[in-house]
mmCIF file of C-alpha atoms in Angstrom:
data_model
loop_
_atom_site.group_PDB
_atom_site.id
_atom_site.type_symbol
_atom_site.label_atom_id
_atom_site.label_comp_id
_atom_site.label_asym_id
_atom_site.label_seq_id
_atom_site.Cartn_x
_atom_site.Cartn_y
_atom_site.Cartn_z
ATOM 1 C CA MET A 1345 25.136 -12.022 -5.368
ATOM 2 C CA ASP A 1346 24.583 -8.398 -4.511
ATOM 3 C CA PRO A 1347 23.159 -8.148 -0.782
ATOM 4 C CA ILE A 1348 20.364 -5.477 -1.872
ATOM 5 C CA VAL A 1349 18.980 -8.289 -4.357
ATOM 6 C CA ASP A 1350 19.387 -10.751 -1.571
ATOM 7 C CA SER A 1351 17.650 -9.018 0.549
ATOM 8 C CA ILE A 1352 14.610 -8.574 -1.680
ATOM 9 C CA LEU A 1353 14.352 -11.871 -2.864
ATOM 10 C CA SER A 1354 14.592 -13.186 0.393
ATOM 11 C CA GLY A 1355 12.140 -10.939 1.882
ATOM 12 C CA THR A 1356 14.299 -9.620 4.839
ATOM 13 C CA ALA A 1357 14.074 -6.120 3.875
ATOM 14 C CA LYS A 1358 10.745 -5.566 5.700
ATOM 15 C CA LYS A 1359 10.213 -2.510 7.759
ATOM 16 C CA SER A 1360 8.534 -2.145 11.090
ATOM 17 C CA PRO A 1361 5.677 0.676 11.155
ATOM 18 C CA LYS A 1362 7.809 2.837 13.160
ATOM 19 C CA LEU A 1363 5.520 5.930 12.640
ATOM 20 C CA TYR A 1364 2.583 4.007 13.734
ATOM 21 C CA GLU A 1365 4.160 3.038 16.756
ATOM 22 C CA VAL A 1366 5.419 6.380 18.034
ATOM 23 C CA LEU A 1367 1.382 7.045 17.829
ATOM 24 C CA GLY A 1368 0.393 4.281 19.355
ATOM 25 C CA CYS A 1369 -1.981 2.922 16.723
ATOM 26 C CA THR A 1370 -1.861 0.464 14.086
ATOM 27 C CA LYS A 1371 -1.430 0.787 10.234
ATOM 28 C CA ASP A 1372 -5.738 0.487 9.604
ATOM 29 C CA ALA A 1373 -5.727 3.390 12.127
ATOM 30 C CA SER A 1374 -8.448 6.160 10.744
ATOM 31 C CA GLY A 1375 -7.481 9.896 10.401
ATOM 32 C CA GLU A 1376 -9.460 10.480 13.800
ATOM 33 C CA GLN A 1377 -7.704 7.969 15.541
ATOM 34 C CA ILE A 1378 -4.291 9.473 14.480
ATOM 35 C CA VAL A 1379 -5.149 12.859 15.553
ATOM 36 C CA ALA A 1380 -6.543 11.616 18.834
ATOM 37 C CA GLU A 1381 -3.428 9.553 19.628
ATOM 38 C CA TYR A 1382 -1.210 12.613 18.306
ATOM 39 C CA ARG A 1383 -2.801 14.872 20.807
ATOM 40 C CA ALA A 1384 -3.086 12.731 23.846
ATOM 41 C CA ARG A 1385 0.809 12.473 23.229
ATOM 42 C CA VAL A 1386 1.825 15.563 22.499
ATOM 43 C CA ARG A 1387 -0.143 17.207 25.461
ATOM 44 C CA ASN A 1388 2.883 16.546 28.027
ATOM 45 C CA LEU A 1389 5.639 16.728 25.572
ATOM 46 C CA HIS A 1390 4.980 20.275 23.612
ATOM 47 C CA PRO A 1391 7.744 22.731 24.396
ATOM 48 C CA ASP A 1392 5.303 25.083 25.736
ATOM 49 C CA LYS A 1393 4.718 23.004 28.678
ATOM 50 C CA THR A 1394 8.214 21.647 28.921
ATOM 51 C CA GLY A 1395 10.147 24.654 28.322
ATOM 52 C CA PHE A 1396 12.362 22.673 25.553
ATOM 53 C CA GLU A 1397 11.771 20.683 22.686
ATOM 54 C CA ASN A 1398 12.834 17.253 23.460
ATOM 55 C CA GLU A 1399 13.401 14.310 20.949
ATOM 56 C CA GLU A 1400 10.464 12.375 21.796
ATOM 57 C CA PHE A 1401 8.156 15.654 20.591
ATOM 58 C CA VAL A 1402 10.182 15.569 17.771
ATOM 59 C CA LYS A 1403 9.521 12.027 16.690
ATOM 60 C CA THR A 1404 5.785 12.260 17.430
ATOM 61 C CA LYS A 1405 5.167 15.772 15.486
ATOM 62 C CA LEU A 1406 6.944 14.109 12.750
ATOM 63 C CA ALA A 1407 4.991 11.100 12.493
ATOM 64 C CA TYR A 1408 1.629 13.101 12.924
ATOM 65 C CA GLU A 1409 2.600 15.170 9.706
ATOM 66 C CA THR A 1410 3.290 12.137 7.832
ATOM 67 C CA LEU A 1411 0.269 10.143 8.692
ATOM 68 C CA SER A 1412 -2.209 13.030 8.965
ATOM 69 C CA ASP A 1413 -1.842 13.757 5.412
ATOM 70 C CA PRO A 1414 -3.683 11.002 3.273
ATOM 71 C CA GLY A 1415 -1.255 11.121 0.217
ATOM 72 C CA THR A 1416 2.082 11.046 2.343
ATOM 73 C CA ARG A 1417 0.371 8.292 4.458
ATOM 74 C CA LYS A 1418 -0.341 6.389 1.285
ATOM 75 C CA ILE A 1419 3.348 6.689 -0.047
ATOM 76 C CA TYR A 1420 4.541 5.678 3.695
ATOM 77 C CA ASP A 1421 2.464 2.357 3.453
ATOM 78 C CA LEU A 1422 3.812 1.758 0.062
ATOM 79 C CA TRP A 1423 7.117 2.165 1.638
ATOM 80 C CA LEU A 1424 6.279 -0.035 4.551
ATOM 81 C CA ASP A 1425 5.243 -2.777 2.012
ATOM 82 C CA SER A 1426 7.674 -2.595 -0.711
ATOM 83 C CA PRO A 1427 10.841 -5.111 -0.469
ATOM 84 C CA LEU A 1428 13.193 -2.313 -1.250
ATOM 85 C CA PRO A 1429 16.015 -1.895 1.389
ATOM 86 C CA ILE A 1430 15.923 2.040 1.397
ATOM 87 C CA THR A 1431 14.877 4.684 3.580
ATOM 88 C CA PHE A 1432 11.319 6.562 3.486
ATOM 89 C CA ASN A 1433 12.600 9.656 2.413
ATOM 90 C CA GLU A 1434 14.772 7.865 -0.482
ATOM 91 C CA PHE A 1435 11.539 6.183 -1.529
ATOM 92 C CA SER A 1436 9.288 9.318 -1.576
ATOM 93 C CA ALA A 1437 11.827 11.344 -3.267
ATOM 94 C CA ASN A 1438 12.142 8.572 -5.929
ATOM 95 C CA GLN A 1439 8.745 7.190 -5.812
ATOM 96 C CA GLU A 1440 7.647 7.453 -9.460
ATOM 97 C CA ALA A 1441 10.434 5.983 -10.744
ATOM 98 C CA ILE A 1442 10.050 3.227 -8.216
ATOM 99 C CA ARG A 1443 6.316 2.808 -9.026
ATOM 100 C CA GLN A 1444 7.267 2.404 -12.695
ATOM 101 C CA SER A 1445 10.082 0.227 -12.530
ATOM 102 C CA MET A 1446 8.289 -2.129 -9.994
ATOM 103 C CA HIS A 1447 4.712 -2.225 -11.026
ATOM 104 C CA TRP A 1448 5.306 -5.478 -12.520
ATOM 105 C CA ALA A 1449 6.197 -7.133 -9.149
ATOM 106 C CA MET A 1450 2.929 -6.245 -7.656
ATOM 107 C CA ALA A 1451 -0.298 -8.005 -8.114
ATOM 108 C CA PRO A 1452 -3.121 -5.891 -9.435
ATOM 109 C CA LYS A 1453 -5.703 -5.213 -7.261
ATOM 110 C CA THR A 1454 -8.825 -4.727 -9.587
ATOM 111 C CA PRO A 1455 -9.271 -7.280 -12.017
ATOM 112 C CA MET A 1456 -8.406 -6.083 -15.712
ATOM 113 C CA VAL A 1457 -11.706 -6.676 -17.383
ATOM 114 C CA GLU A 1458 -14.755 -5.326 -15.705
ATOM 115 C CA GLY A 1459 -17.391 -7.698 -14.844
ATOM 116 C CA ILE A 1460 -15.152 -10.937 -14.459
ATOM 117 C CA GLN A 1461 -15.251 -12.635 -10.972
ATOM 118 C CA GLU A 1462 -11.857 -12.809 -9.304
ATOM 119 C CA ASN A 1463 -12.463 -15.788 -7.429
ATOM 120 C CA PRO A 1464 -12.591 -18.866 -9.439
ATOM 121 C CA SER A 1465 -14.241 -20.940 -6.979
ATOM 122 C CA THR A 1466 -17.369 -19.168 -7.151
ATOM 123 C CA ALA A 1467 -17.124 -18.942 -10.907
ATOM 124 C CA PRO A 1468 -20.167 -20.744 -12.808
ATOM 125 C CA PRO A 1469 -18.890 -23.929 -14.336
ATOM 126 C CA MET A 1470 -18.021 -23.464 -17.897
ATOM 127 C CA THR A 1471 -18.005 -26.251 -20.710
ATOM 128 C CA LYS A 1472 -14.639 -25.741 -22.434
ATOM 129 C CA TRP A 1473 -15.822 -26.984 -25.763
ATOM 130 C CA LYS A 1474 -19.319 -26.304 -26.882
ATOM 131 C CA ASP A 1475 -21.018 -25.619 -30.376
ATOM 132 C CA GLN A 1476 -18.691 -27.306 -32.639
ATOM 133 C CA ASP A 1477 -15.089 -26.777 -30.733
ATOM 134 C CA ARG A 1478 -16.055 -23.147 -29.554
ATOM 135 C CA TYR A 1479 -14.728 -22.089 -26.187
ATOM 136 C CA GLU A 1480 -17.106 -20.710 -24.044
ATOM 137 C CA SER A 1481 -16.716 -18.364 -20.899
ATOM 138 C CA GLU A 1482 -18.190 -15.129 -19.734
ATOM 139 C CA SER A 1483 -15.179 -12.911 -21.073
ATOM 140 C CA VAL A 1484 -15.270 -14.752 -24.504
ATOM 141 C CA ARG A 1485 -18.847 -14.018 -24.509
ATOM 142 C CA LYS A 1486 -18.391 -10.344 -23.558
ATOM 143 C CA PHE A 1487 -15.541 -10.197 -26.157
ATOM 144 C CA ARG A 1488 -17.629 -11.225 -29.009
ATOM 145 C CA ASP A 1489 -20.855 -8.939 -27.993
ATOM 146 C CA TYR A 1490 -18.370 -6.148 -28.114
ATOM 147 C CA ALA A 1491 -18.793 -5.221 -24.427
ATOM 148 C CA VAL A 1492 -14.902 -5.554 -23.635
#
């Protein structure tokens, strides 16, 4: 089989959150935390202080530019969670095509019908047949009442 397909199916294409690690924060850090961590790290690395632009300063600056913008950060988080073994630059350049072709692979985060409970264990018990072999549930009731 193809090595790319194998890595996707086996789940070995997981990436480490390198930009978060450069700034020393976690994936669920707030925007204020990212700014604070960037400022704390860049203080001693800035070219004005050292006289030259070192590699660590460039990495820190790239991490800050990516994670401080909410749109770019969202794309970066999607890339981290995606099983595709491609770089972040490839992912962000082809993000729309990837989203269109991979939308089926990710579970929806919101219920498709408004008002239906997601967790079946908390749903009220429903009788399958009632009223002369008529199926009853909350979604069927909403459908009959033109609420859906």
